[in-house]
C-alpha positions as YAML, in Angstrom:
chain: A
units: angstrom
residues:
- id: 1
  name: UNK
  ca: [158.56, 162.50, 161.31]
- id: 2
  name: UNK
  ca: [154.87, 162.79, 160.08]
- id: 3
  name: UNK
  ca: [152.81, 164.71, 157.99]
- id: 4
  name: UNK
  ca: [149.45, 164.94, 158.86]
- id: 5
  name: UNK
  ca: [146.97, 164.45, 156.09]
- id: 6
  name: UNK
  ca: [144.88, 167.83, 155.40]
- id: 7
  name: UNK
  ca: [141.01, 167.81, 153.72]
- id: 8
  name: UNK
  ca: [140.80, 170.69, 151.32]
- id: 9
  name: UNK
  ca: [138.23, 173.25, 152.22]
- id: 10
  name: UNK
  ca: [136.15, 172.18, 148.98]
- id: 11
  name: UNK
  ca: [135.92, 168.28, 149.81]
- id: 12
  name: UNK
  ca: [134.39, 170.09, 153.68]
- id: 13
  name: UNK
  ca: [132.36, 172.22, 152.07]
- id: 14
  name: UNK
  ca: [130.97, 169.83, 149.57]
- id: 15
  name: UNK
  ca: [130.68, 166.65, 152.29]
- id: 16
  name: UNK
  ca: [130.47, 167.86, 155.61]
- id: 17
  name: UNK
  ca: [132.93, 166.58, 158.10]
- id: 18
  name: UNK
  ca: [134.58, 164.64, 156.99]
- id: 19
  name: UNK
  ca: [137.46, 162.74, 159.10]
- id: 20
  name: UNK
  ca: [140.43, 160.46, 158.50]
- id: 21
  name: UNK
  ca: [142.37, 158.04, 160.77]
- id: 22
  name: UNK
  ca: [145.60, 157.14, 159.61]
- id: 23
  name: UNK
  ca: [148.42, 154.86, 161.25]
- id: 24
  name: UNK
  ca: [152.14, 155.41, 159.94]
- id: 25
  name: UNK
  ca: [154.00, 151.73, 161.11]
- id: 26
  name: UNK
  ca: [157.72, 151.32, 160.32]
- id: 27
  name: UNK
  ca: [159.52, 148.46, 159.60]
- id: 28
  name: UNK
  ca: [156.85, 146.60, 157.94]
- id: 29
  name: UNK
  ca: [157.76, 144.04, 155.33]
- id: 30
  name: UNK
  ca: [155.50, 142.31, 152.69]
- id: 31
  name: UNK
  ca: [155.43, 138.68, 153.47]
- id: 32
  name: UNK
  ca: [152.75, 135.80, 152.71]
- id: 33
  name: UNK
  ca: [150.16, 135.78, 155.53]
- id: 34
  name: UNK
  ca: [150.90, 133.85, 158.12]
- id: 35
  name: UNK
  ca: [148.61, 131.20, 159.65]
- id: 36
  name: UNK
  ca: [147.21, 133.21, 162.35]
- id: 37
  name: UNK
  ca: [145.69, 136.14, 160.77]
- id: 38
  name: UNK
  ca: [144.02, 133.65, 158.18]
- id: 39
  name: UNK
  ca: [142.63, 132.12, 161.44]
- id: 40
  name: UNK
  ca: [141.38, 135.66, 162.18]
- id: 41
  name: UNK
  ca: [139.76, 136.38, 158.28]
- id: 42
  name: UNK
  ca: [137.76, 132.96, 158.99]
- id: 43
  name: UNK
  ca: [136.88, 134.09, 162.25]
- id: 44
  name: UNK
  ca: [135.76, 138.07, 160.54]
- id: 45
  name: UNK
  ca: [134.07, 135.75, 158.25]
- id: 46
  name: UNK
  ca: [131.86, 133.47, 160.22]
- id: 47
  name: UNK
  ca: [131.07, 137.15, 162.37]
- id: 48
  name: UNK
  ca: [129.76, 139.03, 159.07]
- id: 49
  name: UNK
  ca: [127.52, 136.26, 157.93]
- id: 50
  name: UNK
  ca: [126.15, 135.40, 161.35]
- id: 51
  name: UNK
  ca: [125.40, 139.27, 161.89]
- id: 52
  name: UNK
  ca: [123.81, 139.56, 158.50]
- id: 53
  name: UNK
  ca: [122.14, 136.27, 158.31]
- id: 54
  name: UNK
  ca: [118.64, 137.72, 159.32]
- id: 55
  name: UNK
  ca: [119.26, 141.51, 158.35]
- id: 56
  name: UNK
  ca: [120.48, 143.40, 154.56]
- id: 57
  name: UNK
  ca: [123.89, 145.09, 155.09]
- id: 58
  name: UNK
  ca: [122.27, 148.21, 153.54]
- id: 59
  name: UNK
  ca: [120.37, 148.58, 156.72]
- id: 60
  name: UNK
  ca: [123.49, 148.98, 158.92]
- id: 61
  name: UNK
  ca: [123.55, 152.48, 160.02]
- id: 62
  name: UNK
  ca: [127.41, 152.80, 158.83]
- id: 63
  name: UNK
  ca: [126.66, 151.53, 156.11]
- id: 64
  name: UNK
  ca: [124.05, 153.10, 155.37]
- id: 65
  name: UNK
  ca: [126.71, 156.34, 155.83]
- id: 66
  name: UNK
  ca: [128.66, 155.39, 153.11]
- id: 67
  name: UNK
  ca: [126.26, 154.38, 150.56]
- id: 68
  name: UNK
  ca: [124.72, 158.08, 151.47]
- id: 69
  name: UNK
  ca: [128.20, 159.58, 150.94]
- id: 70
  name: UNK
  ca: [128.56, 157.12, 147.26]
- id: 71
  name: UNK
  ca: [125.25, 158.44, 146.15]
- id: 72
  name: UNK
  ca: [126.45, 162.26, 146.79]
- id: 73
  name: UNK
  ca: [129.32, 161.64, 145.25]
- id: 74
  name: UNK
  ca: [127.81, 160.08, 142.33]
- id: 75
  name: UNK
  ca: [129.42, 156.40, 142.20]
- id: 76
  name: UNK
  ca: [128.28, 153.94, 140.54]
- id: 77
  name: UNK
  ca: [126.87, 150.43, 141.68]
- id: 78
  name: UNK
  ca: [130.02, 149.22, 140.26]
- id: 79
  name: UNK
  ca: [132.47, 151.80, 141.82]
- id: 80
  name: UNK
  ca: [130.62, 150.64, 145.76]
- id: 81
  name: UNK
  ca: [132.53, 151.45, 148.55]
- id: 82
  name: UNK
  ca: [135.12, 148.70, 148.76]
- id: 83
  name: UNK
  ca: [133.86, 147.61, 152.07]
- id: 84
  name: UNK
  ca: [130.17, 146.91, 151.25]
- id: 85
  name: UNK
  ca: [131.71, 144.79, 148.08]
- id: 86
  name: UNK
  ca: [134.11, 143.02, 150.55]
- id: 87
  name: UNK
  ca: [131.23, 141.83, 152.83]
- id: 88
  name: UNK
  ca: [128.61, 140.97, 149.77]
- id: 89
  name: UNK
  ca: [132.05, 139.01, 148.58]
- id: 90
  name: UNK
  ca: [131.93, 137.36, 152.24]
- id: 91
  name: UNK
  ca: [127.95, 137.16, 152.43]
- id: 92
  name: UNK
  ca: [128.34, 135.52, 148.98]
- id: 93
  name: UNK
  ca: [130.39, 132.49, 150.49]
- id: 94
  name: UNK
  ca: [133.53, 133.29, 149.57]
- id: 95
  name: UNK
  ca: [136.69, 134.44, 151.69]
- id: 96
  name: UNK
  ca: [138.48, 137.69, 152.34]
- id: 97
  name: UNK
  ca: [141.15, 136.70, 149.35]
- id: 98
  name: UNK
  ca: [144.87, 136.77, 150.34]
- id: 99
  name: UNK
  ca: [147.04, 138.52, 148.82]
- id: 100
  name: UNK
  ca: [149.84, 139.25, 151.50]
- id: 101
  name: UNK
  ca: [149.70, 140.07, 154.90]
- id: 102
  name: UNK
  ca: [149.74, 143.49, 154.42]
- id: 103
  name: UNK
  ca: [146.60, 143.93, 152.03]
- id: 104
  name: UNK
  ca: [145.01, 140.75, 154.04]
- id: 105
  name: UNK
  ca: [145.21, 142.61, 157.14]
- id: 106
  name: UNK
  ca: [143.58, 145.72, 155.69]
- id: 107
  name: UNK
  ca: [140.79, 143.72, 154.54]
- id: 108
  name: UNK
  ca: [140.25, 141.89, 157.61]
- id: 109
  name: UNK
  ca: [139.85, 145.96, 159.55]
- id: 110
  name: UNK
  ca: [137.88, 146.61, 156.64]
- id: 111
  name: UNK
  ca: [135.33, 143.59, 157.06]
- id: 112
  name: UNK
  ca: [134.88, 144.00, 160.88]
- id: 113
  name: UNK
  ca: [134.99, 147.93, 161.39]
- id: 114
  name: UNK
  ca: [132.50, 148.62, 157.96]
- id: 115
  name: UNK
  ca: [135.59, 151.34, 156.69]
- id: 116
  name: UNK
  ca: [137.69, 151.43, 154.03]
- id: 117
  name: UNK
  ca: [140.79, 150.96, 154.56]
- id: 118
  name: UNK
  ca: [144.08, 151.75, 152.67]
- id: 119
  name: UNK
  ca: [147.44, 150.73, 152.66]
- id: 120
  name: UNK
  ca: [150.42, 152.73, 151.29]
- id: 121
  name: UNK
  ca: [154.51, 152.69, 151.15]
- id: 122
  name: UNK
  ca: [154.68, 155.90, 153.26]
- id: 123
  name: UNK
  ca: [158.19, 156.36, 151.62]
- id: 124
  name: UNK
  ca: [156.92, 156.54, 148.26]
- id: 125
  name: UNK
  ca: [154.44, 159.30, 149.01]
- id: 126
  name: UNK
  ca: [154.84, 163.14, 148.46]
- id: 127
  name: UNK
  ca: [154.19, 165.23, 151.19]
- id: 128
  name: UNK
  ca: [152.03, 167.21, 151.92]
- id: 129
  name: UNK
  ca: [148.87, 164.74, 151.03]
- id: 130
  name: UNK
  ca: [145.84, 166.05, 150.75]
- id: 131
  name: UNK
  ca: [142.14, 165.05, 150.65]
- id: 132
  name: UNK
  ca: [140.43, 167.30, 147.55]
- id: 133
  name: UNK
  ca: [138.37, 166.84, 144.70]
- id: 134
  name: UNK
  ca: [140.07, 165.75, 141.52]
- id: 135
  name: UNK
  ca: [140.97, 168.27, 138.79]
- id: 136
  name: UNK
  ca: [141.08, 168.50, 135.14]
- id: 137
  name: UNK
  ca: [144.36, 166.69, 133.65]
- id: 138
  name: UNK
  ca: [145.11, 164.71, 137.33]
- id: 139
  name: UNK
  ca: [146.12, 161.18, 136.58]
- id: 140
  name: UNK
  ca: [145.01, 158.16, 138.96]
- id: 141
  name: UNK
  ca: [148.58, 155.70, 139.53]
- id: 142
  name: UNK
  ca: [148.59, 152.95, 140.60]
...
């Protein structure tokens, strides 16, 4: 059974329309990637800096979305979202790092579709879930 994931009226208000995607898989286990989706990172790779080789990633009109939506929201250079720092990361020479297949695969989507993307143990969240602004005395866990 799933829950669909609801944005608060105030997140709306304050940054338009917003809209999530969200996938719920079962029977996923944690493993060490396998050979074939590091074949696909290098490939992401090798895409992202050829596509950026003559042009700045901050003139990508998605891009250019979220850093919009950052600034409103008042993050800092250091707090970019995760998938502009993942390509600079690439752009920079290195790889999409590997953690497990799991977290790879994330960043790989995240890298060629220019969207975060999260991953999370759907059995070890609360229903309902909700998109909203943060409160006084909420704690971040990780």
């Amino acid at each position: 059974m799933t829950q669909p994931i609801a944005i608060s009226p105030e997140v709306r208000a304050k940054y338009g329309n917003i809209k999530i995607a969200y996938a719920i898989i079962s029977g996923v286990s944690v493993s060490t990637t396998p050979p074939r989706i590091k074949k696909i990172a290098r490939a992401v790779e090798a895409d992202v800096r050829r596509q950026y080789a003559q042009t700045s990633l901050e003139s990508d009109p998605i891009l250019e979305d979220w850093l919009r939506l950052s600034a409103l929201m008042r993050l800092e250079r250091d707090s970019e979202p995760a998938q502009l720092a993942l390509m600079r990361r690439i752009l920079g020479g290195k790889d999409i790092p590997k953690i497990n297949a799991v977290v790879d695969i994330a960043n790989i989507c995240a890298a060629k579709f220019l969207s975060p993307v999260g991953v999370f143990d759907y059995d070890s969240l609360h229903p309902p879930i909700q998109l909203r602004l943060a409160h006084g005395g909420d704690t971040i866990t990780y």
